CSV table of C-alpha atoms in Angstrom, one decimal:
chain,number,residue,atom,x,y,z
A,1,MET,CA,-39.5,-10.4,2.8
A,2,ARG,CA,-40.5,-8.6,5.9
A,3,GLY,CA,-37.4,-9.4,7.4
A,4,ARG,CA,-35.3,-9.0,4.1
A,5,SER,CA,-35.9,-5.9,3.8
A,6,LYS,CA,-35.3,-4.8,7.2
A,7,VAL,CA,-31.5,-6.1,7.2
A,8,TRP,CA,-31.2,-4.6,3.8
A,9,TYR,CA,-32.4,-1.2,5.4
A,10,ARG,CA,-30.2,-1.5,8.6
A,11,GLY,CA,-27.1,-2.4,6.5
A,12,ARG,CA,-27.7,0.6,3.9
A,13,ALA,CA,-27.7,2.0,7.3
A,14,TYR,CA,-24.6,0.7,8.3
A,15,PHE,CA,-22.7,2.1,5.4
A,16,GLY,CA,-24.5,5.5,5.2
A,17,VAL,CA,-22.6,6.1,8.9
A,18,ILE,CA,-19.5,4.9,8.1
A,19,PHE,CA,-19.7,6.6,4.6
A,20,GLY,CA,-20.1,9.6,6.6
A,21,VAL,CA,-17.3,9.4,9.3
A,22,VAL,CA,-15.0,8.8,6.7
A,23,ALA,CA,-16.0,11.5,4.2
A,24,ALA,CA,-16.0,13.9,8.0
A,25,SER,CA,-12.3,12.5,8.8
A,26,LEU,CA,-11.3,12.9,5.0
A,27,LEU,CA,-12.6,16.7,5.0
A,28,VAL,CA,-11.5,17.8,8.4
A,29,GLY,CA,-7.7,16.3,7.6
A,30,VAL,CA,-7.8,18.7,4.6
A,31,LEU,CA,-9.6,21.5,6.0
A,32,LEU,CA,-6.3,21.2,9.0
A,33,ALA,CA,-3.4,20.4,6.6
A,34,ARG,CA,-1.5,23.9,6.5
A,35,PRO,CA,1.5,23.7,3.5
A,36,VAL,CA,5.4,23.6,4.5
A,37,ASP,CA,7.5,24.6,2.7
A,38,ALA,CA,11.0,22.9,2.4
A,39,GLN,CA,12.7,25.4,4.1
A,40,GLU,CA,10.6,25.1,7.3
A,41,ALA,CA,11.0,21.1,7.0
A,42,GLY,CA,14.5,21.5,6.8
A,43,ARG,CA,14.4,24.1,10.0
A,44,GLU,CA,12.2,22.1,11.7
A,45,SER,CA,13.9,18.8,11.6
A,46,ALA,CA,17.3,20.4,12.6
A,47,ALA,CA,16.3,21.8,15.3
A,48,VAL,CA,15.1,18.5,16.5
A,49,PHE,CA,17.7,17.4,15.4
A,50,CYS,CA,20.1,19.6,16.9
A,51,ALA,CA,18.4,19.6,20.3
A,52,THR,CA,19.1,15.3,20.7
A,53,GLN,CA,23.1,16.1,19.8
A,54,GLN,CA,25.6,16.9,22.5
A,55,ALA,CA,29.1,17.8,20.9
A,56,VAL,CA,28.7,21.0,20.0
A,57,PRO,CA,26.3,23.8,21.7
A,58,ARG,CA,22.9,24.1,20.1
A,59,ALA,CA,23.4,26.4,18.1
A,60,GLU,CA,26.5,25.7,16.4
A,61,CYS,CA,24.8,22.6,15.2
A,62,GLU,CA,22.1,24.4,13.7
A,63,ALA,CA,24.5,26.8,12.0
A,64,LEU,CA,26.6,23.9,10.4
A,65,LEU,CA,23.1,22.2,9.6
A,66,GLU,CA,21.8,25.5,8.0
A,67,LEU,CA,25.3,25.9,6.0
A,68,TYR,CA,25.0,22.7,4.6
A,69,GLN,CA,21.1,23.1,3.1
A,70,ARG,CA,21.9,26.5,2.1
A,71,THR,CA,25.2,26.1,0.0
A,72,ASP,CA,23.8,22.5,-1.7
A,73,GLY,CA,24.5,20.6,0.5
A,74,PRO,CA,23.5,16.8,-1.0
A,75,HIS,CA,26.2,17.7,-3.8
A,76,TRP,CA,28.9,18.1,-2.0
A,77,VAL,CA,31.8,16.1,-2.6
A,78,ARG,CA,33.0,15.0,0.3
A,79,LYS,CA,29.7,15.0,3.2
A,80,ALA,CA,30.1,11.6,5.1
A,81,GLY,CA,28.7,11.6,8.1
A,82,TRP,CA,26.3,15.2,8.0
A,83,LEU,CA,22.3,14.4,8.3
A,84,VAL,CA,23.4,11.0,9.3
A,85,GLU,CA,26.2,10.5,12.1
A,86,PRO,CA,24.2,12.4,15.5
A,87,ASN,CA,28.2,14.1,16.7
A,88,VAL,CA,28.9,16.8,14.3
A,89,CYS,CA,32.3,16.3,15.2
A,90,ALA,CA,32.3,13.3,13.2
A,91,TRP,CA,31.3,15.3,9.9
A,92,ALA,CA,33.9,15.9,7.0
A,93,GLY,CA,35.2,18.9,7.1
A,94,VAL,CA,34.5,19.7,10.4
A,95,THR,CA,37.2,19.3,13.5
A,96,CYS,CA,36.0,20.7,17.4
A,97,ALA,CA,37.6,20.7,20.3
A,98,GLY,CA,36.8,21.5,24.0
A,99,GLY,CA,32.9,20.7,22.4
A,100,ARG,CA,33.2,23.3,20.0
A,101,VAL,CA,33.6,23.7,16.3
A,102,VAL,CA,37.1,25.2,15.8
A,103,GLU,CA,37.4,24.9,12.4
A,104,LEU,CA,35.5,24.2,9.2
A,105,ASN,CA,37.8,22.8,5.9
A,106,LEU,CA,35.1,22.2,3.0
A,107,SER,CA,37.5,22.8,-0.1
A,108,ALA,CA,36.6,22.1,-2.9
A,109,ASN,CA,34.2,20.5,-1.9
A,110,ARG,CA,31.2,22.1,-4.9
A,111,LEU,CA,29.6,24.5,-2.4
A,112,GLN,CA,27.0,26.9,-3.8
A,113,GLY,CA,25.0,29.6,-2.8
A,114,PRO,CA,25.7,32.5,-0.1
A,115,VAL,CA,27.4,32.2,3.5
A,116,PRO,CA,24.7,31.7,6.1
A,117,ARG,CA,24.5,34.3,8.5
A,118,THR,CA,24.6,31.8,10.9
A,119,LEU,CA,28.0,31.0,10.3
A,120,SER,CA,28.6,34.1,13.0
A,121,ALA,CA,27.5,31.0,15.7
A,122,LEU,CA,31.1,29.4,15.6
A,123,THR,CA,32.5,31.7,17.9
A,124,ALA,CA,35.4,29.4,18.6
A,125,LEU,CA,36.1,29.2,14.5
A,126,SER,CA,40.0,29.5,14.2
A,127,SER,CA,39.9,28.3,11.0
A,128,LEU,CA,37.8,28.5,8.0
A,129,GLN,CA,38.8,26.8,4.5
A,130,PHE,CA,35.7,27.9,1.8
A,131,GLN,CA,38.3,28.2,-1.5
A,132,ASN,CA,37.7,26.5,-4.9
A,133,ASN,CA,33.9,26.4,-4.5
A,134,SER,CA,30.5,28.4,-5.9
A,135,LEU,CA,30.0,30.7,-2.6
A,136,ALA,CA,28.2,33.7,-3.6
A,137,GLY,CA,27.5,37.6,-1.9
A,138,PRO,CA,29.8,38.9,0.7
A,139,ILE,CA,30.3,37.0,3.8
A,140,PRO,CA,28.1,38.4,6.3
A,141,PHE,CA,28.7,41.2,8.3
A,142,GLU,CA,27.8,38.9,11.5
A,143,PHE,CA,30.1,36.6,10.8
A,144,CYS,CA,33.1,38.7,10.7
A,145,LYS,CA,31.8,41.1,13.7
A,146,PHE,CA,31.7,37.8,15.9
A,147,GLN,CA,34.5,35.9,15.5
A,148,PRO,CA,37.4,36.5,18.0
A,149,HIS,CA,39.5,33.5,17.2
A,150,LEU,CA,39.8,33.0,13.5
A,151,THR,CA,42.9,33.9,12.4
A,152,GLN,CA,42.7,31.5,9.1
A,153,LEU,CA,39.7,32.5,6.5
């Protein structure tokens, strides 16, 4: 009978140790976890995506991704390649030359919301076609100021 009680006690002790380790791990995970809003998560994923692509400068890639995120990109009519194709120059509506975005034609594409200021990073842009969408607000001042090549708006 004595042998059995030692085995029972040891088994219970091991269970207690294992339970304690699992509980402590869960508690640490909960305490260290911080909520991340969708916009912050989008910026982080955009930074990772744009750091790996080599078709255009990183700032231009990030500007295009922010345009997609802020104008309801998942519901665009033509969105082939966006967030999927690593070459941003192959995305629907994007035209590049010399490793720069030179044209953005997203007419009648269900864009909604404000035009993001980050589009000012597209400094080689010569044509911007946004007509027949539901964009709101003014064209950002930064965008107009830093677009020396823009001939069609």
